[in-house]
Short mmCIF file of C-alpha atoms in Angstrom, two decimals:
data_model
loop_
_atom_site.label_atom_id
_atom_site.label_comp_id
_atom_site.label_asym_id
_atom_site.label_seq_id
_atom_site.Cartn_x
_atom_site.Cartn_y
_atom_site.Cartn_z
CA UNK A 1 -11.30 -9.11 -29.14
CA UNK A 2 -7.70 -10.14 -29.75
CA UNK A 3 -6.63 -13.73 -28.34
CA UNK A 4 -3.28 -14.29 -26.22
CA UNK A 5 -1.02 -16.63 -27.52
CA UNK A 6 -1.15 -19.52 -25.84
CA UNK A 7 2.70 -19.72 -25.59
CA UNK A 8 3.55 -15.96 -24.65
CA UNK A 9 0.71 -16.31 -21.63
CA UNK A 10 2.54 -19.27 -20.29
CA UNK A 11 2.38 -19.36 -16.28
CA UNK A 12 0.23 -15.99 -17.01
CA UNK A 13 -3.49 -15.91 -15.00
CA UNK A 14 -5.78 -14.35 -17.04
CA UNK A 15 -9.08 -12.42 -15.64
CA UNK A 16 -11.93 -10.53 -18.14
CA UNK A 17 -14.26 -8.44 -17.39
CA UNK A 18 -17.29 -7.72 -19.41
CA UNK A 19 -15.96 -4.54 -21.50
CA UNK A 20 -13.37 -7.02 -23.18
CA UNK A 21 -10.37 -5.61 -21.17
CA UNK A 22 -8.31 -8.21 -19.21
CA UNK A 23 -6.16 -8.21 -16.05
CA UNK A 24 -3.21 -10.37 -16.42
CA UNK A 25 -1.24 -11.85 -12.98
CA UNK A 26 2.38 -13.13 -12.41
CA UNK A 27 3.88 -14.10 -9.54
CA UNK A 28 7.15 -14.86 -7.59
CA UNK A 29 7.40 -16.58 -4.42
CA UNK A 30 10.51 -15.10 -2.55
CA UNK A 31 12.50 -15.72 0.02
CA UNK A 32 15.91 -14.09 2.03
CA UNK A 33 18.50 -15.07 0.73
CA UNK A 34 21.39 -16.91 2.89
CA UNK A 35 23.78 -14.61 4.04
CA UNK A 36 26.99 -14.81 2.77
CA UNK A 37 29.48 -16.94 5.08
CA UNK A 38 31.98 -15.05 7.13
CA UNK A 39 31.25 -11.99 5.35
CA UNK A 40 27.94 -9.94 6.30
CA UNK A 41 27.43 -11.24 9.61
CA UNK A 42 30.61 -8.94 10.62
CA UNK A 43 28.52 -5.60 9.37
CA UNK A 44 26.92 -3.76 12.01
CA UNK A 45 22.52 -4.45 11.46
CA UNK A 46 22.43 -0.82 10.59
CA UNK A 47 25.28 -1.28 7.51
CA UNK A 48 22.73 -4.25 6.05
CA UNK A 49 19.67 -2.59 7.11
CA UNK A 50 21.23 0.78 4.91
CA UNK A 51 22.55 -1.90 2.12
CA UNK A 52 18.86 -3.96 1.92
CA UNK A 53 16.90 -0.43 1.98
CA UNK A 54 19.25 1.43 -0.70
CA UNK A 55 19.20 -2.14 -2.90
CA UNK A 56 15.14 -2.16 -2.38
CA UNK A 57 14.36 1.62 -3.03
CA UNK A 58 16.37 1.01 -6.62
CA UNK A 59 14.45 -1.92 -7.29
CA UNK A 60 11.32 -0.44 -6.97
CA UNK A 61 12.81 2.90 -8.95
CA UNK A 62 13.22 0.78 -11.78
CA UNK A 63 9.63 -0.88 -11.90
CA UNK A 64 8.10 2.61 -12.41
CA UNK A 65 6.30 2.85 -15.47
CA UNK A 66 3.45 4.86 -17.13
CA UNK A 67 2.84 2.63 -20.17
CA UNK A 68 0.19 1.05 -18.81
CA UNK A 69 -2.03 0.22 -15.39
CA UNK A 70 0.16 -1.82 -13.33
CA UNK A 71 0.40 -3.12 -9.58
CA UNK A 72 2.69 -5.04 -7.12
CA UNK A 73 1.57 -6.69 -4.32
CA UNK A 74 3.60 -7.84 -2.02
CA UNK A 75 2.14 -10.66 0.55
CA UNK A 76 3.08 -12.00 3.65
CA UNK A 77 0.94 -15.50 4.40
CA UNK A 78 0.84 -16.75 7.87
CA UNK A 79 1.31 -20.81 8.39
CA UNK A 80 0.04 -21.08 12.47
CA UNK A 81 0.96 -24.87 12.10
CA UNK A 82 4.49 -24.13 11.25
CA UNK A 83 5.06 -20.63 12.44
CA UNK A 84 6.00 -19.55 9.06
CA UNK A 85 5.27 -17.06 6.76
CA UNK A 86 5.20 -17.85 2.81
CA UNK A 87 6.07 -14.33 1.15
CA UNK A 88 4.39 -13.95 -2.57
CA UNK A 89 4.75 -10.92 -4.79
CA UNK A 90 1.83 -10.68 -7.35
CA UNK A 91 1.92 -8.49 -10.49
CA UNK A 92 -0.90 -7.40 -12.12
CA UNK A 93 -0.83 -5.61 -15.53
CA UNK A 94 -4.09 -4.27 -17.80
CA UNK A 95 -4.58 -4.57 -21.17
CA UNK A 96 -7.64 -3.41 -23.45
CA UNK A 97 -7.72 -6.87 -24.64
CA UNK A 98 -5.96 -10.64 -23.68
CA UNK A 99 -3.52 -10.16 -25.72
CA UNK A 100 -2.58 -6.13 -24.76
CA UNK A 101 -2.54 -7.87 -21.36
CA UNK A 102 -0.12 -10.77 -22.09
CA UNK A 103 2.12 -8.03 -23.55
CA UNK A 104 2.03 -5.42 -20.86
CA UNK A 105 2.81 -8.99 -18.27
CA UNK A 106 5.97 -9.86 -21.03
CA UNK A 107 7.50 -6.63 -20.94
CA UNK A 108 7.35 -5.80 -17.07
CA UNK A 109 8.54 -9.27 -16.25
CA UNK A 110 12.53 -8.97 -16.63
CA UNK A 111 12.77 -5.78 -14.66
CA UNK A 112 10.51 -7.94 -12.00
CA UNK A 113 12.43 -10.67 -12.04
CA UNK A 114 15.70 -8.75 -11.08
CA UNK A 115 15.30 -8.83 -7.16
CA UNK A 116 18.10 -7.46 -4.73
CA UNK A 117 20.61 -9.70 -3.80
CA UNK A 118 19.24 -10.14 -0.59
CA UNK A 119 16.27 -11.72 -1.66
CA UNK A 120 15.23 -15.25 -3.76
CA UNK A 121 12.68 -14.89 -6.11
CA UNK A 122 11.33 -18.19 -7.86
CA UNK A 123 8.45 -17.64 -10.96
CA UNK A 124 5.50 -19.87 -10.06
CA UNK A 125 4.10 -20.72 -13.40
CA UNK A 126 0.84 -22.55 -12.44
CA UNK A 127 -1.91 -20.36 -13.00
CA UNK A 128 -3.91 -22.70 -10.20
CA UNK A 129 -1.21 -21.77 -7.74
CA UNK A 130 -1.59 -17.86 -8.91
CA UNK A 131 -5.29 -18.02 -8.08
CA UNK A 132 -4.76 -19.64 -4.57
CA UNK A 133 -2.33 -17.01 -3.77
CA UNK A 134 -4.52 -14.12 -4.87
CA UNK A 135 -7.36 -15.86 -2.40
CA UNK A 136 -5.88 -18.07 0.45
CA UNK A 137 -9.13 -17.34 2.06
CA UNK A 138 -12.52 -14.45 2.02
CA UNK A 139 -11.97 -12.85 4.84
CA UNK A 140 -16.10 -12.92 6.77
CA UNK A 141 -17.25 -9.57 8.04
CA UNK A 142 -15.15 -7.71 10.48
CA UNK A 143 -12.01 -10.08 9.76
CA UNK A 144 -10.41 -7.45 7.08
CA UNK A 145 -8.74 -4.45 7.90
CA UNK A 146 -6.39 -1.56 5.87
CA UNK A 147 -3.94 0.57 7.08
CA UNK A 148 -4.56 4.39 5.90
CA UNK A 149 -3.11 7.70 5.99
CA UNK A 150 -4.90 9.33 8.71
CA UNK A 151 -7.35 12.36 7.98
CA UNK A 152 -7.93 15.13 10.38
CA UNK A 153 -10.16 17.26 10.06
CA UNK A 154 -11.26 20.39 12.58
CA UNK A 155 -13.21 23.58 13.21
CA UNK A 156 -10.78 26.56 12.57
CA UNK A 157 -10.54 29.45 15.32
CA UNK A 158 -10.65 31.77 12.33
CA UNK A 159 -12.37 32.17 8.87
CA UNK A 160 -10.66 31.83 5.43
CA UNK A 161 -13.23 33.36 3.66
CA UNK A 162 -16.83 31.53 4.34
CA UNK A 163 -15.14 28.60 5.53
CA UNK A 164 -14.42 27.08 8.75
CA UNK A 165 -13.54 23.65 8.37
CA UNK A 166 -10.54 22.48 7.46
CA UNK A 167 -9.12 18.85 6.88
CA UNK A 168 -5.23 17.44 6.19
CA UNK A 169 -3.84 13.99 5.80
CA UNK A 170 -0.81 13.07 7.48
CA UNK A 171 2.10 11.24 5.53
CA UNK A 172 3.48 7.72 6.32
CA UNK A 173 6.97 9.24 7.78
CA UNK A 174 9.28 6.25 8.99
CA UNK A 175 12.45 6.70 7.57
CA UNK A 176 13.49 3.55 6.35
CA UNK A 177 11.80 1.49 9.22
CA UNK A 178 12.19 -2.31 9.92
CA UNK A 179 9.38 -4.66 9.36
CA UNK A 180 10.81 -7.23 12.13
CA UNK A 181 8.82 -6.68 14.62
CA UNK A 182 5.53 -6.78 12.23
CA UNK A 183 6.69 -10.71 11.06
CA UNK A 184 7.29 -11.86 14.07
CA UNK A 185 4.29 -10.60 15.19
CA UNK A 186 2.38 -12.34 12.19
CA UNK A 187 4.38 -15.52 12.28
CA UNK A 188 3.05 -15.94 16.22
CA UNK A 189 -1.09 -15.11 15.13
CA UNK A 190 -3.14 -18.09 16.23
CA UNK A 191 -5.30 -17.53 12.51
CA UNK A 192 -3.79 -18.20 9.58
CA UNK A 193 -3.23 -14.15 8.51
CA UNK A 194 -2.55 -12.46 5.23
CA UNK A 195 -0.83 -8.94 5.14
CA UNK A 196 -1.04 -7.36 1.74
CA UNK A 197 0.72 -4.64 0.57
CA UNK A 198 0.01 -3.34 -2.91
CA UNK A 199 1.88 -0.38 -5.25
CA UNK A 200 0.63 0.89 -8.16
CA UNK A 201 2.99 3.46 -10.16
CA UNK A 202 1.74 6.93 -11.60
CA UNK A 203 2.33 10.28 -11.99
CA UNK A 204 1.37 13.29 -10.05
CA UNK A 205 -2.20 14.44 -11.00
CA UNK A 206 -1.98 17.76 -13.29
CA UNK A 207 -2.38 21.24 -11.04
CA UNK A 208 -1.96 18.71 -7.72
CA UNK A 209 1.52 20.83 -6.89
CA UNK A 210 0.50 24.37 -7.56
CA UNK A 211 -2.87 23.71 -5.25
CA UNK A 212 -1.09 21.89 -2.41
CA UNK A 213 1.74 24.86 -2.37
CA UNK A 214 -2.36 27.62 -2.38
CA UNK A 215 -3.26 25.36 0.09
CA UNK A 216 0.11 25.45 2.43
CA UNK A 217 0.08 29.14 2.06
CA UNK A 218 -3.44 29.93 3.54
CA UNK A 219 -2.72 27.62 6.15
CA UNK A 220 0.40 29.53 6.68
CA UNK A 221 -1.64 32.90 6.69
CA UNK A 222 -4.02 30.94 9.16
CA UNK A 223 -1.44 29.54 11.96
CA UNK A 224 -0.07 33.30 12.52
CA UNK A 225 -1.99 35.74 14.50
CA UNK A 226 -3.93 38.27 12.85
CA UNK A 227 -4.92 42.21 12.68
CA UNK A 228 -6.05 43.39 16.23
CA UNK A 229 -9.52 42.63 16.72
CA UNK A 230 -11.39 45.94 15.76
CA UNK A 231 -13.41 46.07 19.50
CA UNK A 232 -11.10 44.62 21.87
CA UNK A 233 -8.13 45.60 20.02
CA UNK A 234 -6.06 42.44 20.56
CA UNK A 235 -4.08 40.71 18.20
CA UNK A 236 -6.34 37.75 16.94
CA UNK A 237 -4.18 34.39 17.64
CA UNK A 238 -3.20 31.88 14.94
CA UNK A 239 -4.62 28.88 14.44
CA UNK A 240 -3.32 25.69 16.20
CA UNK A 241 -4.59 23.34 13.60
CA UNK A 242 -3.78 25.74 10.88
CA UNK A 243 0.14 25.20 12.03
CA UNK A 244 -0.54 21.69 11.60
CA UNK A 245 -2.11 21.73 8.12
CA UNK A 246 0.84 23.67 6.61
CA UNK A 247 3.37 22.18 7.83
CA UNK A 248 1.63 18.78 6.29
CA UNK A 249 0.64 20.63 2.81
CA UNK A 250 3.83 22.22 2.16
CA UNK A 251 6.10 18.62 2.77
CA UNK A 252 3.15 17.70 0.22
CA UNK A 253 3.84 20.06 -2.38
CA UNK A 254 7.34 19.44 -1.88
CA UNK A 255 7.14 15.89 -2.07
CA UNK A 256 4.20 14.57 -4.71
CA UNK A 257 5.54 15.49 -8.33
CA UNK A 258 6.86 13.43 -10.66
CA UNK A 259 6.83 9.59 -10.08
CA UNK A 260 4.66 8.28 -7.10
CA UNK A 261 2.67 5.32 -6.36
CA UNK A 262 -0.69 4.80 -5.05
CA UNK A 263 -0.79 2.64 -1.89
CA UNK A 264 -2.76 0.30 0.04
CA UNK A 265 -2.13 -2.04 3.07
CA UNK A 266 -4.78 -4.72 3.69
CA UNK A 267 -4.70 -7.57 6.83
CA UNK A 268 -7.20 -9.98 6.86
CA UNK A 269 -7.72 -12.82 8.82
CA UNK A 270 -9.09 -16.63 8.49
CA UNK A 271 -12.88 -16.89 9.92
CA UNK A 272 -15.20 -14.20 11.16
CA UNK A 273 -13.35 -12.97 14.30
CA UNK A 274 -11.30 -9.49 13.92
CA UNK A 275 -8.26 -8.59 13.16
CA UNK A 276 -5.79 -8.86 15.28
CA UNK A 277 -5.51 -5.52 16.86
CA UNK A 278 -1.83 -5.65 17.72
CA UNK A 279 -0.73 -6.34 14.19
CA UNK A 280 -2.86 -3.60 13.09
CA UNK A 281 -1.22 -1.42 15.68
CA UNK A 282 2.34 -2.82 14.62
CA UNK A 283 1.94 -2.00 11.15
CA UNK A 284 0.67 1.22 11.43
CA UNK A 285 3.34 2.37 13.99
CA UNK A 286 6.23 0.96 11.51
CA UNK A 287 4.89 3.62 8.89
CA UNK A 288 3.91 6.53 10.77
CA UNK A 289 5.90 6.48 14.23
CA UNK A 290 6.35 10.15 15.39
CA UNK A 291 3.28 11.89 13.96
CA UNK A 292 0.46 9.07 14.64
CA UNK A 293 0.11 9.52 10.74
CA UNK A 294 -1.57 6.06 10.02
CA UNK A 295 -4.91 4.45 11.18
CA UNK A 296 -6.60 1.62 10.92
CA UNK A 297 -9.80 1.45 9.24
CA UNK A 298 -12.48 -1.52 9.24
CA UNK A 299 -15.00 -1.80 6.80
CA UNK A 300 -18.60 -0.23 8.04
CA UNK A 301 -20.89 -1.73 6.09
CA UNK A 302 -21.26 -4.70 3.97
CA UNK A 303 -20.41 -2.53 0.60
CA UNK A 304 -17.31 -1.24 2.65
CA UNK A 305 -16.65 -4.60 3.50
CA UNK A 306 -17.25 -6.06 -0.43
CA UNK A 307 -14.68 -3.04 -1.23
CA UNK A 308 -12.54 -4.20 1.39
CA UNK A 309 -12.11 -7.65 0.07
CA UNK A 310 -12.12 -6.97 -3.13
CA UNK A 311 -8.80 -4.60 -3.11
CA UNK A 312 -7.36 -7.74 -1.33
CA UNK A 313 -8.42 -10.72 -3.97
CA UNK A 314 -8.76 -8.50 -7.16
CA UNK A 315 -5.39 -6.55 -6.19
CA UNK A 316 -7.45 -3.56 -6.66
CA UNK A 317 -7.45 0.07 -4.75
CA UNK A 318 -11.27 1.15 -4.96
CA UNK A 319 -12.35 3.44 -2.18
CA UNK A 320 -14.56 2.19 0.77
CA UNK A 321 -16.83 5.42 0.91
CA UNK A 322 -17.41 5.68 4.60
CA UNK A 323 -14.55 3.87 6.10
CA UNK A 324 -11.72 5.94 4.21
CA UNK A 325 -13.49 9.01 4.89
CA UNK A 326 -12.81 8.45 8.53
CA UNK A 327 -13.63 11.56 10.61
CA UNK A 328 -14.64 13.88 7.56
CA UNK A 329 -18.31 14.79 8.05
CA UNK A 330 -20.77 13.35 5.26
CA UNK A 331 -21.18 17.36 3.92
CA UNK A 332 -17.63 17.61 2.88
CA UNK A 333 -16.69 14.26 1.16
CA UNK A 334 -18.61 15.40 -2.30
CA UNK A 335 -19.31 18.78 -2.93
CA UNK A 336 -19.45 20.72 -6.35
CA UNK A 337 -15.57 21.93 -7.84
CA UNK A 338 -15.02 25.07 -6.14
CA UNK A 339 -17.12 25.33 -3.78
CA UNK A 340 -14.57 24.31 -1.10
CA UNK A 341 -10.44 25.19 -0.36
CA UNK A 342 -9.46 23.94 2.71
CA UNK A 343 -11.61 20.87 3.03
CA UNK A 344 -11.92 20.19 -0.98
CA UNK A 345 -12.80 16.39 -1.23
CA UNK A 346 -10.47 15.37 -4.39
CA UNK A 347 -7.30 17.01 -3.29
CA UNK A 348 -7.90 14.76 0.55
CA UNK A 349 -8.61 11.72 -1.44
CA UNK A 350 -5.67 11.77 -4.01
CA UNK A 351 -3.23 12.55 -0.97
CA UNK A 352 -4.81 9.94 0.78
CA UNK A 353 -3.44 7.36 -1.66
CA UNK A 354 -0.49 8.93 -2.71
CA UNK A 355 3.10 7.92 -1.67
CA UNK A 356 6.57 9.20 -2.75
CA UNK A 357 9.16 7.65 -3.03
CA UNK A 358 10.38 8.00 1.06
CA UNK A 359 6.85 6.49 1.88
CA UNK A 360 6.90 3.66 -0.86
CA UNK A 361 10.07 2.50 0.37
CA UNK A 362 8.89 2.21 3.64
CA UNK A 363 5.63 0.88 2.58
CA UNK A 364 7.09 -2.05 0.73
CA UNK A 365 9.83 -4.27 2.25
CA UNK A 366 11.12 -7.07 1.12
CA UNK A 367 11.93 -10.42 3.39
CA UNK A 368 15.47 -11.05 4.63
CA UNK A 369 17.31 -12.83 7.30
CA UNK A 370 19.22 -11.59 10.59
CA UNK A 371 22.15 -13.94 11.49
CA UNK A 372 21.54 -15.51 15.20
CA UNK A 373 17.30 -14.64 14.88
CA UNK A 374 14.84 -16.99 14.52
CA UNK A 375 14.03 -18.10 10.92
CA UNK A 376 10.43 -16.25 9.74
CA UNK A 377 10.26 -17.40 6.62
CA UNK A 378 8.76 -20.73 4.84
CA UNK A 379 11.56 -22.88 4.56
CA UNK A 380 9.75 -24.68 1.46
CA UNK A 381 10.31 -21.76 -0.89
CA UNK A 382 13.98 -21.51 -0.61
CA UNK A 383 15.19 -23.22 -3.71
CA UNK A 384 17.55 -20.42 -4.92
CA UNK A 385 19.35 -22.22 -7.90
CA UNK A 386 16.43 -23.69 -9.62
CA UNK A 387 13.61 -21.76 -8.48
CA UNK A 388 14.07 -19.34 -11.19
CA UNK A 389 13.47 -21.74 -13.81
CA UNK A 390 10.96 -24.12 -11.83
CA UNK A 391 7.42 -23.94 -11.20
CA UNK A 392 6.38 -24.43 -7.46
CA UNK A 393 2.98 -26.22 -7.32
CA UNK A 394 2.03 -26.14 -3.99
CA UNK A 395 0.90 -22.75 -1.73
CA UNK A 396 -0.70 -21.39 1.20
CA UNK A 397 -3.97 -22.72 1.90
CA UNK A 398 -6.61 -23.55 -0.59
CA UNK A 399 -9.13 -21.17 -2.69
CA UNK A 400 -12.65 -20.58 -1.19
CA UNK A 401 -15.58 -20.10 -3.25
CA UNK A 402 -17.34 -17.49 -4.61
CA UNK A 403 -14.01 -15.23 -4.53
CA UNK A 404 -14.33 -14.79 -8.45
CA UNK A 405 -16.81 -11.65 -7.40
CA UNK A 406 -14.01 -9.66 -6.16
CA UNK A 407 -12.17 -9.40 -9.54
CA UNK A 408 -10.13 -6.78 -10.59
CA UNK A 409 -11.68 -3.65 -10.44
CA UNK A 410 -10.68 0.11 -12.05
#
């Protein structure tokens, strides 16, 4: 197994796992930054909000890669003490071995490191400070919750060949929406309250288009009415849910090709009492506001909730296998290839983690100030002048243990 240089992995965590492949971790604690005297204050909120969305969505275009497994997490840390929130953003890159990791970390750093102008972005090179962020606390049982696509899925009024069933996922369809509401909201929570938002680039899964575009078209066939019934001679009526499924499968096969991202949203809280139910609620609204696309989903056993926690302190996306499936009945989540079209297990659980570029955008926003609000954000991070070359050493909270078992995952 090849070693990292000492001196390349500089303010670099390192994690292993037993195969020999490692998981390196950077991170960047940001900030807004101050808005520019007499000049921005006199733009409308709508000119900034267009300005901070266009500056973000290029950003993020230009961490895209398919080099390698990498992921961004973006989290927001509540302070109840001081009514703050300490913002982190934690890269993690995979390598075959240390010193493929320390590579992959080098390379993607620069474009990282090249925030919008709206935002301060200071390198935190202790490793110890890396590890508290990735684990500020384990979240007990019940106290961790993610925020999902939602996944509908219904008996049809008419068959498509032997089947009956059919299930859709709904799409995350705020148009550039404003996470204000959501940090107030977790600046005022009585528990000290993590809100973790993790990308991870790829490409669109081979065949994925040409089956979501079969898919919209029997749906289409479905939601129309059919030939007169042969004994009452009536016209046989379409579908409601059908109408719903293709609208949702043909914005799919419109939208997921090329570059996407896999995404998850995680909240957690301090202790073993849940989740705050209105941040949930907030969250979830922000993405999805006019079609009720997003739900919130709590761990259902103590594997879901292992899963759970482990997508939070490993930065990993693994699949909690009853909570995700949310309303899907236990016969349809794994059945043979083929065997299924309008209910077919892989093609609901790759939509359910895929985001385009619209929904990533929305997904992931970055901090920033409104002139006249009240300041959000931890005060202690803003060091925009040296913070790029320093090396905070403090952070939010302290490391709890036993957290190691939630490592990175596939």
């Amino acid at each position: 197994m090849a070693e990292a240089d000492p001196e390349a992995a500089r303010g670099i965590l390192l994690r292993g796992a037993p195969g020999g492949e490692h998981w390196a971790h950077a991170a960047f604690s940001l900030s807004p930054a101050p808005l520019p005297g007499g000049l921005y204050p006199e733009f409308s909120e709508a000119r900034r909000r267009a300005d901070r969305v266009a500056a973000e969505r290029t950003w993020l275009a230009s961490l895209w890669t398919d080099r390698t497994t990498a992921r961004w997490d973006l989290r927001f840390i509540s302070d109840p003490a001081s009514g703050r929130i300490d913002t982190v953003l934690i890269a993690q890159w995979y390598g075959a071995d240390a010193a493929a990791a320390v590579r992959a970390a080098r390379d993607g750093l620069p474009a990282l490191a090249r925030f919008p102008a709206h935002v301060t972005g200071a390198r935190i090179e202790d490793t110890a400070e890396i590890e508290r962020l990735l684990a500020p606390f384990v979240p007990g049982f019940g106290a961790i919750a993610e925020i999902r696509k939602r996944i509908t899925c219904r008996t049809l009024t008419r068959l498509w060949g032997a089947e009956r069933i059919a299930t859709a996922v709904s799409r995350f369809d705020a148009p550039d929406p404003s996470w204000d509401r959501v940090w107030t909201q977790l600046a005022a929570e009585p528990r000290r309250t993590v809100v973790s938002v993790c990308l991870e680039p790829c490409s669109a899964p081979a065949g994925l288009a040409e089956g979501l575009t079969m898919r919209a078209q029997a749906f289409g066939t479905l939601a129309v009415p059919g030939p007169p019934d042969p004994i009452y001679g009536t016209p046989v009526p379409g579908d409601p849910f059908a109408r719903v499924a293709h609208g949702l499968y043909e914005a799919a096969a419109r939208r997921y090709a090329g570059r996407l991202h896999r995404a998850r949203v995680s909240v957690a809280v301090e202790g073993d009492a849940p989740v705050s139910d209105v941040l949930t609620g907030l969250i979830g609204h922000t993405l999805a506001p006019t079609g009720s696309g997003a739900v919130v989903v709590r761990p259902q056993d103590r594997e879901d909730h292992r899963v759970a926690c482990g997508n939070l302190l490993g930065v990993n996306r693994d699949w909690q296998r009853e909570a995700y499936w949310q309303e899907v009945p236990a016969f349809l989540r794994a059945v043979p290839s083929g065997q299924l079209w309008l209910s077919d297990p892989g093609t609901v659980a790759a939509l359910a983690d895929l985001v385009d570029a619209d929904e990533a955008a929305a997904v992931l926003r970055l901090p920033h100030d409104e002139p006249g609000e009240p300041a959000l954000f931890a005060l202690k991070r803003r060091v925009p002048d040296t913070a790029r070359h320093g090396a905070p050493t403090t952070g939010a909270g302290g490391v709890d243990t036993g957290w190691a078992d939630f490592g990175p995952g596939d």
